[in-house]
Coordinates of C-alpha atoms in Angstrom, one line a residue:
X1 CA 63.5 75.7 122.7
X2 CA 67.0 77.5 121.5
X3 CA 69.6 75.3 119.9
X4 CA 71.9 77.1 122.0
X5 CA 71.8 78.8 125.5
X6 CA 74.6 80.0 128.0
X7 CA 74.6 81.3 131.2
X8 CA 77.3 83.0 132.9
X9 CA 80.1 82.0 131.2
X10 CA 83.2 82.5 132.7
X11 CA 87.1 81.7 131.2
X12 CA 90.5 82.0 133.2
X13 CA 93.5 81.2 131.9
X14 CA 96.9 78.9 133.7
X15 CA 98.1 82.4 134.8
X16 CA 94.7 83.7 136.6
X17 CA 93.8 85.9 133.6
X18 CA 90.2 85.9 132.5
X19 CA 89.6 86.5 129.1
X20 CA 85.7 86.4 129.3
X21 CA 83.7 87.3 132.1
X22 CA 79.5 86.5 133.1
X23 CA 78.9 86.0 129.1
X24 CA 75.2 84.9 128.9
X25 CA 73.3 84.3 124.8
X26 CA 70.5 82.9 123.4
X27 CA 71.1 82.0 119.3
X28 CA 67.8 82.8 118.2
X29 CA 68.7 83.8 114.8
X30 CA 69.3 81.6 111.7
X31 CA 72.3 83.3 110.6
X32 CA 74.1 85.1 113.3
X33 CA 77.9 87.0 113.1
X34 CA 80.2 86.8 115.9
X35 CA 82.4 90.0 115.7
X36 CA 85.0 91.9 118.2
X37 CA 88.7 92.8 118.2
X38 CA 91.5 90.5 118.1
X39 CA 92.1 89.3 122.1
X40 CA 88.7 89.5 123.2
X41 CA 88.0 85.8 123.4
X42 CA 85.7 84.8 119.9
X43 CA 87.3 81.6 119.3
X44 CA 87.2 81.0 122.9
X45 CA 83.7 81.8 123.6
X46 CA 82.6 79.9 120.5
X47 CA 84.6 76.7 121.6
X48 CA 83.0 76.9 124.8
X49 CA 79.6 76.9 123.6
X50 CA 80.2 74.5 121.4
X51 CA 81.3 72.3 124.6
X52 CA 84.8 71.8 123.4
X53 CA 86.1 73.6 126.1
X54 CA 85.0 73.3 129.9
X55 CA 84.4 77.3 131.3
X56 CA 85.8 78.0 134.4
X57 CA 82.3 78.8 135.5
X58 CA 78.9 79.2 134.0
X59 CA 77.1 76.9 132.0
X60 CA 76.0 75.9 128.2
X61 CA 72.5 74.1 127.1
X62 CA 73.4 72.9 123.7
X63 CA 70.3 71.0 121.9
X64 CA 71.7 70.2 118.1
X65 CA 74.3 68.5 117.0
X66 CA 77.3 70.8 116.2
X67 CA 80.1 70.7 113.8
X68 CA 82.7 73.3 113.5
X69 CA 85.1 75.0 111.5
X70 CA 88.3 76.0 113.2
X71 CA 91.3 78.0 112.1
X72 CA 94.0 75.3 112.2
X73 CA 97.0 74.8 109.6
X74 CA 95.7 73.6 106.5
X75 CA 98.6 71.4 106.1
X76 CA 97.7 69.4 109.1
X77 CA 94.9 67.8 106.3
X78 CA 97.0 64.4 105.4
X79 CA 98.6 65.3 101.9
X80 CA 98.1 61.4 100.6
X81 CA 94.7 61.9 100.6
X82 CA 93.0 62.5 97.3
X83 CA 90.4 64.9 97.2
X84 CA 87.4 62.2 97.0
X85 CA 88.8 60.0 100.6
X86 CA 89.1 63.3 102.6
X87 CA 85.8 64.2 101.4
X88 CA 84.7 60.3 102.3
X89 CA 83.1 60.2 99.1
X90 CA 85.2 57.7 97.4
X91 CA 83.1 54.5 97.8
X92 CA 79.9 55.8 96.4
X93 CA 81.6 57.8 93.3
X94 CA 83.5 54.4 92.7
X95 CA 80.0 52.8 93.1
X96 CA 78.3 55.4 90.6
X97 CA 81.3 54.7 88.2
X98 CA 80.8 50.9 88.4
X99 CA 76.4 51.2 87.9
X100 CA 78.0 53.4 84.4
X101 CA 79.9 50.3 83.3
X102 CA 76.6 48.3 83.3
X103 CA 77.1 46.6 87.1
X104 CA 73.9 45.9 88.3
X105 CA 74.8 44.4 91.9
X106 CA 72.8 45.1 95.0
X107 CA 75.8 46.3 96.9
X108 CA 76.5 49.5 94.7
X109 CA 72.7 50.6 95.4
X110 CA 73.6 50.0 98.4
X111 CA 76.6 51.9 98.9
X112 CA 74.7 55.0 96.8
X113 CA 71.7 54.8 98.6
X114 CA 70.2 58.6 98.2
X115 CA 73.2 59.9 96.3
X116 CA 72.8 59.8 92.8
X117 CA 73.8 63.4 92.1
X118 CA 76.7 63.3 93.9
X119 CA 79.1 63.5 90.8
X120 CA 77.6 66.6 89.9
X121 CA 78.0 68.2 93.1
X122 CA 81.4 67.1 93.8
X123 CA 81.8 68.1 89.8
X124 CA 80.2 71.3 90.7
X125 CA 81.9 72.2 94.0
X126 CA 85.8 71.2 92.2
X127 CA 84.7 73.9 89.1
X128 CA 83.5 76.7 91.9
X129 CA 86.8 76.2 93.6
X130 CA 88.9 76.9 90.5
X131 CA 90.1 73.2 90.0
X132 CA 90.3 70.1 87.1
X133 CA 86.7 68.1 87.6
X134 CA 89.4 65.7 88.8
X135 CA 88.2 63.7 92.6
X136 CA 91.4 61.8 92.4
X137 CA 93.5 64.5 92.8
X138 CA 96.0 64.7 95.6
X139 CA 95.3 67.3 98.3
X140 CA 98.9 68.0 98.7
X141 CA 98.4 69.5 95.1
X142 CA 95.8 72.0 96.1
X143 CA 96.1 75.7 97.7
X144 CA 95.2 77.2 101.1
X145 CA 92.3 78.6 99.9
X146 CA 91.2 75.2 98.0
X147 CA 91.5 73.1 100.9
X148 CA 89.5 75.2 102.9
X149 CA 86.5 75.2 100.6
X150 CA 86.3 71.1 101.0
X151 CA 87.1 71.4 104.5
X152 CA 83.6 73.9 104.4
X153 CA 82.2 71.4 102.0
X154 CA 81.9 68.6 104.2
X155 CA 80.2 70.4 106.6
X156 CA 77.8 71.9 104.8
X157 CA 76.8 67.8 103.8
X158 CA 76.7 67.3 107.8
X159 CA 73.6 66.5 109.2
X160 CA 74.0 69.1 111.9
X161 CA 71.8 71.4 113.5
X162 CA 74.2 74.5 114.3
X163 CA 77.3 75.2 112.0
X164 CA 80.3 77.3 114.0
X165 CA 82.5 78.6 110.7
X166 CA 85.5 80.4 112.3
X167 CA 86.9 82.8 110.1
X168 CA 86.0 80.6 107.1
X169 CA 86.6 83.1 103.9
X170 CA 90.4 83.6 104.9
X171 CA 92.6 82.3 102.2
X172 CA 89.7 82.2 99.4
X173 CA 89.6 84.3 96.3
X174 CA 86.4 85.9 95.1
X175 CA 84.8 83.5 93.5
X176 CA 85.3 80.8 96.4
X177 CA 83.4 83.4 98.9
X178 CA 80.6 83.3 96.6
X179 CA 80.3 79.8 96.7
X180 CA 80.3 80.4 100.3
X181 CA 77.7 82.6 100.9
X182 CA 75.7 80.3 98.6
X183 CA 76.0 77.3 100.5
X184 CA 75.7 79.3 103.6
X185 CA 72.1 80.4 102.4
X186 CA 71.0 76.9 101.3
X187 CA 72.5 75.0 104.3
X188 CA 69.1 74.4 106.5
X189 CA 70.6 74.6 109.7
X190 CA 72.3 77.2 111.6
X191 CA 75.2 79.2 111.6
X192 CA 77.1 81.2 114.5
X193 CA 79.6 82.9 111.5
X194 CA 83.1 84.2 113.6
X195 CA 84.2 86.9 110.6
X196 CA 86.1 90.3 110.2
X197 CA 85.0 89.6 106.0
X198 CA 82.2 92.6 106.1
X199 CA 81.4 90.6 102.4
X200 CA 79.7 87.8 104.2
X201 CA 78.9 89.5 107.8
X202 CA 76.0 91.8 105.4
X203 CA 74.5 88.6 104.6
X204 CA 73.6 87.8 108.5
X205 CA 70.2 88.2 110.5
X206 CA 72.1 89.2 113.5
X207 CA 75.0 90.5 114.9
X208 CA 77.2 89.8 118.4
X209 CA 79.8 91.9 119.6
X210 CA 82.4 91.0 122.1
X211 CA 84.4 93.3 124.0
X212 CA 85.7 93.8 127.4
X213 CA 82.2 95.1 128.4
X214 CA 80.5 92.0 127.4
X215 CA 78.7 90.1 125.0
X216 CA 75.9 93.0 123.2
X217 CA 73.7 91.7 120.5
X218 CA 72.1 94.0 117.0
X219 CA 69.0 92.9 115.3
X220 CA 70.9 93.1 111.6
X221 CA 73.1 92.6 109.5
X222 CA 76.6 94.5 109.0
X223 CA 75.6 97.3 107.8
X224 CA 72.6 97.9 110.7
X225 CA 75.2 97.1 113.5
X226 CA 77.8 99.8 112.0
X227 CA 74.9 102.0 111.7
X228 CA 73.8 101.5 115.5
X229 CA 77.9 100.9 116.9
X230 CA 77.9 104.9 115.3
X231 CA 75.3 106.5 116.9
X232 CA 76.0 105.2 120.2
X233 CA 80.0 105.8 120.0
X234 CA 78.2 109.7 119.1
X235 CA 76.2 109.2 121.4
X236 CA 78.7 108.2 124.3
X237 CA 81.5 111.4 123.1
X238 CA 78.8 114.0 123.9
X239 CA 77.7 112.4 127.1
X240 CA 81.6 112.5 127.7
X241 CA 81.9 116.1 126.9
X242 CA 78.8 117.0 128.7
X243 CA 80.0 115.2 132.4
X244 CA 83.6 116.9 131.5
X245 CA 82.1 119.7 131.4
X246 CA 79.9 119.3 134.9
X247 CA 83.1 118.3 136.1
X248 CA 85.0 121.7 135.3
X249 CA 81.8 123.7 136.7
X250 CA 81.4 121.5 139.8
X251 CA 84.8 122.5 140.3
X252 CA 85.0 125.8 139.8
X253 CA 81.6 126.2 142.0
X254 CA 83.6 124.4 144.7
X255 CA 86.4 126.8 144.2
X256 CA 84.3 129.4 144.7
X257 CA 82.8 128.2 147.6
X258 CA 86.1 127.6 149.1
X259 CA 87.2 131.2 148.5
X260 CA 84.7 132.5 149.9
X261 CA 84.8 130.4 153.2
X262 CA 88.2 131.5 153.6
X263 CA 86.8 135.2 153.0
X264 CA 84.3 135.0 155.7
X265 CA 87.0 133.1 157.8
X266 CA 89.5 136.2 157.3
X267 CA 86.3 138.5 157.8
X268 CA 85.5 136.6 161.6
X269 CA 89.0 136.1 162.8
X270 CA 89.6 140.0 162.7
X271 CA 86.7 141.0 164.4
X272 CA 87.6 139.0 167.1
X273 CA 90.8 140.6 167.0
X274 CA 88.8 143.6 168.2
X275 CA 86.8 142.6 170.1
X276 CA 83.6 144.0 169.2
X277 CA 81.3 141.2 169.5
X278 CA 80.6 138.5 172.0
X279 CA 83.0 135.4 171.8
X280 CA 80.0 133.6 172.4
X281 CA 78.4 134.9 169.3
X282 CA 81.5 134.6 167.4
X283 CA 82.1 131.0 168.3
X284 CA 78.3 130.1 167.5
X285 CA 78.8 132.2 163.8
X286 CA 82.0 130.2 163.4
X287 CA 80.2 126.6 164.1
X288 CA 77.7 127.8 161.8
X289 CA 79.9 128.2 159.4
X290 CA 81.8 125.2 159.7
X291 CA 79.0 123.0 159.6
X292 CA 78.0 124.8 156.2
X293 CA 81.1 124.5 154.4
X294 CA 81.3 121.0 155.8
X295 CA 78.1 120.2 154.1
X296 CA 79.3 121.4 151.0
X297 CA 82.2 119.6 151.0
X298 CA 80.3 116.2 151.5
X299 CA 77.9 117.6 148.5
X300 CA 80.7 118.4 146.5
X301 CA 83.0 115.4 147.5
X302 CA 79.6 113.3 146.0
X303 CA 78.6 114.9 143.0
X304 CA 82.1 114.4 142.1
X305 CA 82.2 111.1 142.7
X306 CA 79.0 110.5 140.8
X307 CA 81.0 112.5 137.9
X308 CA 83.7 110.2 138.1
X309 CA 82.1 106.8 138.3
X310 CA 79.9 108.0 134.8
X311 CA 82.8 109.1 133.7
X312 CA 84.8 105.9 134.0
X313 CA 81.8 104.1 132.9
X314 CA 81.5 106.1 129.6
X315 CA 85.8 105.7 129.3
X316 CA 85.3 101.9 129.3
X317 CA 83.0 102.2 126.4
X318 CA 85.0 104.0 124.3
X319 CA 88.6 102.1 125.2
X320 CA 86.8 98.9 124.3
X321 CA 86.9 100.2 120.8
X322 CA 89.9 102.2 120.9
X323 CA 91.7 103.2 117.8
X324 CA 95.1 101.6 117.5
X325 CA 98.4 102.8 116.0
X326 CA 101.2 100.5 113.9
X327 CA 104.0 102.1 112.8
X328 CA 106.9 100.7 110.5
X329 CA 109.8 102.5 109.5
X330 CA 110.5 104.5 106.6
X331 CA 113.8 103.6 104.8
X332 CA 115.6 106.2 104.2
X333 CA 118.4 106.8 100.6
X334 CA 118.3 106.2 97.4
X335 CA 115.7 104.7 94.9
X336 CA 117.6 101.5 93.9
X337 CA 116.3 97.7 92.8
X338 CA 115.6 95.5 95.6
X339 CA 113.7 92.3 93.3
X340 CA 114.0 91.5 89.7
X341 CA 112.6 88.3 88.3
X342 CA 113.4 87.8 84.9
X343 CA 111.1 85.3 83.0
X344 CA 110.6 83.2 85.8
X345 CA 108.3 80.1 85.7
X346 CA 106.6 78.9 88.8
X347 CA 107.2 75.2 89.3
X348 CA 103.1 74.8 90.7
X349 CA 100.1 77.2 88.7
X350 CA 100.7 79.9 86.9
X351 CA 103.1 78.3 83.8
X352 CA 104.0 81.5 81.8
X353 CA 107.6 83.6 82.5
X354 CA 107.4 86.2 85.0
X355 CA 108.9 89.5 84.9
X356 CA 108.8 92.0 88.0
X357 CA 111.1 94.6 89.0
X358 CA 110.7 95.8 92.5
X359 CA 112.5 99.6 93.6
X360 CA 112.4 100.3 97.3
X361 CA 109.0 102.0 97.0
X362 CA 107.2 99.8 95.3
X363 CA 104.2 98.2 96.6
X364 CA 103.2 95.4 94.9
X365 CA 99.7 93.4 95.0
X366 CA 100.0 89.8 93.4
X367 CA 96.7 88.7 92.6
X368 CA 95.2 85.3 91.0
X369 CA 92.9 82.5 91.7
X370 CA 93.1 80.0 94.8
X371 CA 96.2 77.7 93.6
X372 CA 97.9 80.1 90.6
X373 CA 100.9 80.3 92.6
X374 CA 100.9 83.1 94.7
X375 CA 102.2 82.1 97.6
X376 CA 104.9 79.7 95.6
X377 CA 106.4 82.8 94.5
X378 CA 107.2 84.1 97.9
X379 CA 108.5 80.8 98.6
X380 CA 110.9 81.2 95.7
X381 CA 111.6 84.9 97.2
X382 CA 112.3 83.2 100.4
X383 CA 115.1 80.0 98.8
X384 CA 112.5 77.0 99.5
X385 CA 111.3 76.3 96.1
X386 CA 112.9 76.9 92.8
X387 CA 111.7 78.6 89.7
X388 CA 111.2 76.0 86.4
X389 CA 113.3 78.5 85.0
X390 CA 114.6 82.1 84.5
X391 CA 116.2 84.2 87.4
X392 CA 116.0 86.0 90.5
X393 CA 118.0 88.7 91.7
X394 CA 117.4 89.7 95.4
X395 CA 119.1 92.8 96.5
X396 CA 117.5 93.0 100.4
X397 CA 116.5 91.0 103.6
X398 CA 113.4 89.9 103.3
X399 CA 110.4 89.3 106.3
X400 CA 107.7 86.8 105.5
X401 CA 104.8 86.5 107.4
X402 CA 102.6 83.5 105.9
X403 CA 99.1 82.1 106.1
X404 CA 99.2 80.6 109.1
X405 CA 100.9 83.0 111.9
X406 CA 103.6 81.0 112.8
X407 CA 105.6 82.8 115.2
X408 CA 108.7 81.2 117.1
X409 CA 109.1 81.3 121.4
X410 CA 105.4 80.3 121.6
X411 CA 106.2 80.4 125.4
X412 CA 107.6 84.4 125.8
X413 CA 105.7 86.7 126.9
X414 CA 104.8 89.4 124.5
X415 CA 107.4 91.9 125.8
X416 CA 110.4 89.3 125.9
X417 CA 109.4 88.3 122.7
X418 CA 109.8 92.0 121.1
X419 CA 112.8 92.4 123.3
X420 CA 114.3 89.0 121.7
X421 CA 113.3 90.2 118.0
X422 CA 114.9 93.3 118.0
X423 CA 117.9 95.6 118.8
X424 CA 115.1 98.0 121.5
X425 CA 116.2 97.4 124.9
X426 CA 114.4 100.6 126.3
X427 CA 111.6 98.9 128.3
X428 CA 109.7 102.1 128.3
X429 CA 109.7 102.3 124.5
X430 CA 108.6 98.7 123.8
X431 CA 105.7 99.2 126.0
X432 CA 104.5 102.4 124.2
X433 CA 104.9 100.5 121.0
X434 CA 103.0 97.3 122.3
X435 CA 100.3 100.0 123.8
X436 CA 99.7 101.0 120.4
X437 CA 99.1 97.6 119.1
X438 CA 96.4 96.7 121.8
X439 CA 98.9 95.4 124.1
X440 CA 98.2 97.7 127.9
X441 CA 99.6 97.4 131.2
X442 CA 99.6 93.6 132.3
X443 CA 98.7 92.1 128.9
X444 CA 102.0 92.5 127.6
X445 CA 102.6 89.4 130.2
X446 CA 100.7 87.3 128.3
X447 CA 102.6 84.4 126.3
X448 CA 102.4 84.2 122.5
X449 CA 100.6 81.2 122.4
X450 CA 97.7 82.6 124.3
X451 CA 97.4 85.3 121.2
X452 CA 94.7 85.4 118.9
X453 CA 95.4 85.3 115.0
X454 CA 95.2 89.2 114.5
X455 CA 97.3 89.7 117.6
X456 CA 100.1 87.5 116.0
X457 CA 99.9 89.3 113.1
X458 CA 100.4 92.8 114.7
X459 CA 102.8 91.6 116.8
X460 CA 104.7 89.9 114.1
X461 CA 104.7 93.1 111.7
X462 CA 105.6 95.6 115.1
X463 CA 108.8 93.7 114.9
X464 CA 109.4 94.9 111.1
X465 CA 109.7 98.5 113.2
X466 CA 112.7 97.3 114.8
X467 CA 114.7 95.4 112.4
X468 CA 117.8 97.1 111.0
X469 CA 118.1 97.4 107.8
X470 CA 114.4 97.6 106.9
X471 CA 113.3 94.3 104.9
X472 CA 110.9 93.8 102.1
X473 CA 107.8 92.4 103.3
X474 CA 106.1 89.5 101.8
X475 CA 102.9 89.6 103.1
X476 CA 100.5 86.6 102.6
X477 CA 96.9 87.5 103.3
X478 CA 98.0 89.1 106.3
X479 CA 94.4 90.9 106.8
X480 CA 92.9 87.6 107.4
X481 CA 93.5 87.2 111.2
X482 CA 92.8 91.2 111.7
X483 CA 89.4 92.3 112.9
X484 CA 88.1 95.1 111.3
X485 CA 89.7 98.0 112.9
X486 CA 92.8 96.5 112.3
X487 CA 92.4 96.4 108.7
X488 CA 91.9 99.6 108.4
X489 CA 95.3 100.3 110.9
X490 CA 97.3 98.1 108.6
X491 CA 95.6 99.6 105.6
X492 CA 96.5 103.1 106.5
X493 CA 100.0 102.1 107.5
X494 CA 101.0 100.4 104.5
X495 CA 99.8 103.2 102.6
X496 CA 102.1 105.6 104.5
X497 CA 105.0 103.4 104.1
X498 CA 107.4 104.3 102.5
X499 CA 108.9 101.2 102.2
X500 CA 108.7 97.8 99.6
X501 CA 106.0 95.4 100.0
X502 CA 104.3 92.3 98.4
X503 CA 100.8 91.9 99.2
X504 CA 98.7 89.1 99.0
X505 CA 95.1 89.6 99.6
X506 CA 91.3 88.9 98.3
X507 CA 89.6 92.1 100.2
X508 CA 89.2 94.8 97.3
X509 CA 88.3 97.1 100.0
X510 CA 91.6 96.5 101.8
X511 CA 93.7 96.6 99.3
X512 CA 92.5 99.7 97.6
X513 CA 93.5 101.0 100.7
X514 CA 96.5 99.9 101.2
X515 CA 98.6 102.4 98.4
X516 CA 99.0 99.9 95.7
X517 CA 101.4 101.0 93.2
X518 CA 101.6 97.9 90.8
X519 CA 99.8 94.6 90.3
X520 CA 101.1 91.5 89.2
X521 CA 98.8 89.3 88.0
X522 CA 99.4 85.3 88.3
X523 CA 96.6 84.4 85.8
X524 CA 92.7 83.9 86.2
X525 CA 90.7 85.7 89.5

């Protein structure tokens, strides 16, 4: 019997939008990766068959016990906790501590039961994530990325059946995805892995794609689904140029046809004029006639049809993975200095003095370690922290877009909320933009809380393009929310920029991509 089976599955939203349509899976694989473009309903679908949702219609047989991990704010993790109560292994490492000190009561064996080596692990799983073998630590002390590894930790000690990890390496460093895939290979159970990370999507037995078209499963890893997703996107463009080109000859046979009817037509209506034959031949050569181009015309009128449904058919294949287009501005004037930090030390991590100077070219990667104090640093940029000591001289407006995607008027639509953050009033011209982006014809209706992660984060940077003057960009792991063809539009777009930026990120792929012109590094990686 599967752990988990669904049939049908349907999802509307308030509005009467569907988002997925007649979705039916089997997990049959151990390790399976969830992949599709931002808006096509993962985190939905996933929530659904996990049965924390109800589907509109359709149904869900789940036969494990579930526990998932879920893209929320890492701050909503209550900051008082040290790192020992959230992981509710206080009691038994307090236990361990008192057996040490020579207690020999029934009640710590009790409260340790099976878990003598939990010390080292917890040791263990503190040094993997780049932290002091320190469980008394407070979590409101720890990084993004470090919060997220126990968050993943106490899941993997679950006693479930089926694991659903939603986009779980976003906001880890290198190191902390290794210890992911680790425990994702020794956790027993199963995982249904929702990822754009191609690092740990190549370590899955199977692959699902959403789309608009549906729910279509690969027997592979990454690499064997980009492999497969090639050949049939070939595959598709010459079956497209092939029923263009029936198209164009059913045409011009039909052109033909037609001249020639009206040739014959000429050819009959002047011997009549004469009167050299019979009207009653005439008339029966002229019904003849009719009925034969009349016949045609049906013939015609189907093929083409035929044509055309194929031809919309093989059009929905390839707009479900159409390429999309960001642009941002390029600043025009000058070369002049838009940052300079001189010997600056961060107040959290990294505690030597920091010097940067930043032109309006310059494209900047900071790079470091979960907790070094990358993100600290833009919140220095951005007046809500203050260095230790040393100065900062900001010359430009800056736009910050953070971990977390938080974007204000959570109840706009798309194109209200473009036409609130910017100076474009041309309908016509928002629309084109937001087309560009993924957002076509009725979709641009759709509120901004109904977005996805990666659709916030397009959204948010397409507003960049209308902002006068241009700012500099702080950009905190902005790729983590993008699916993978949206990496590689942001990629290709910040590399064509001509503008400043500050990148964070942990995908090497993305940002060698991305037209890196200096790196500032905030200690160990």
């Amino acid at each position: 019997m599967p752990l988990l089976q669904a049939s049908h599955l349907s999802y509307q939203f308030e509005n009467g939008d569907y988002i997925l349509k007649n979705i039916s899976c089997t997990l049959q694989a151990r390790l399976t990766g969830l992949i599709g473009q931002n808006g096509s309903g993962k985190s939905i679908l996933t929530a659904l068959l996990a049965q924390q949702r109800v589907p509109t219609s359709g149904s869900v047989n789940l036969n494990t016990q579930v526990q998932c991990y879920h893209q929320f704010p890492l701050n909503d993790i209550a900051p008082q906790l040290t790192i020992a109560q959230y992981l509710d292994v206080e009691n038994i490492l307090n236990a361990l501590n008192k057996i040490k000190q020579g207690h020999s009561e029934d009640k710590w064996f009790d409260i340790i039961a099976d878990n003598w080596l939990l010390e080292d692990e917890v040791s263990q799983l503190l040094l993997q994530i780049n932290l002091p073998n320190n469980p008394h630590m407070l979590c409101s002390n720890l990084s993004g990325g470090q919060l997220s590894c126990l968050r993943l930790w106490k899941l993997f000690q679950s006693n479930a059946g089926l694991l659903i990890l939603d986009e779980p390496s976003n906001h880890l460093d290198f190191r902390a995805k290794q210890w992911l895939i680790k425990q994702i290979h020794l956790f027993t159970g199963s995982i249904l892995l929702i990822s754009h990370d191609r690092l740990l999507l190549r370590e899955m037995e199977h692959i699902w794609e959403l789309s608009s078209l549906g729910l279509k499963e690969y027997g592979g890893n990454f690499d064997f689904y980009f492999n497969q997703k090639k050949q049939q996107q070939q595959s598709v463009e010459r079956q497209l140029f092939n029923v263009k080109k029936q198209q164009q000859q059913l045409q011009a046979q039909h052109q033909s046809n037609k001249e020639k009817a009206d040739k014959r037509a000429m050819m009959g209506k002047k011997i009549r004029q004469k009167g050299s034959q019979s009207k009653m031949l005439l008339n029966a050569k002229k019904d003849k006639a009719t009925s034969r181009t009349s016949n045609r015309i049906k013939q015609y009128q189907s093929q083409n049809a035929s044509l055309q449904q194929t031809l919309n058919h093989l059009n929905a294949h390839t707009q479900s993975t159409q390429k999309q287009h960001l642009y941002l501005p390029n600043p025009s004037g000058k070369k002049c200095t838009l940052l300079h930090i001189d010997d600056g030390v961060l107040p959290y991590g990294y505690n030597l003095p920091i010097q940067l100077i930043l032109h309006s070219n310059d494209k900047v990667h900071l790079r470091g370690a979960n907790g070094c104090g990358k993100s600290t640093l833009f919140h220095v940029l951005l007046e809500t922290t203050r260095l230790k000591q040393g100065g900062v001289n900001l010359n430009t407006p800056l736009f910050f877009l953070n971990q977390h995607i938080e974007l204000s008027c959570q109840h706009q639509s798309v194109l209200n909320y473009v036409q609130h953050h910017s100076n474009e009033t041309n309908e016509t011209q928002i629309r084109t933009l937001l087309a560009g982006i993924g957002f076509r014809a009725n979709t641009v209706y759709r509120t901004v809380k109904q977005l996805s992660g990666g659709e916030k984060v397009k959204l948010a940077l397409l507003t960049v393009n209308l902002q006068v003057p241009v700012p500099l960009m702080l950009l905190d792991e902005p790729d983590n929310h993008l699916d993978i063809d949206s990496k590689q539009t942001l990629a290709n777009m910040l590399a064509a920029y001509k503008g400043a930026f500050m990148l964070i990120s942990h995908d090497d792929d993305f940002v060698k991509q991305c037209g890196i012109t200096q790196s500032l590094s905030l200690g160990y990686i």
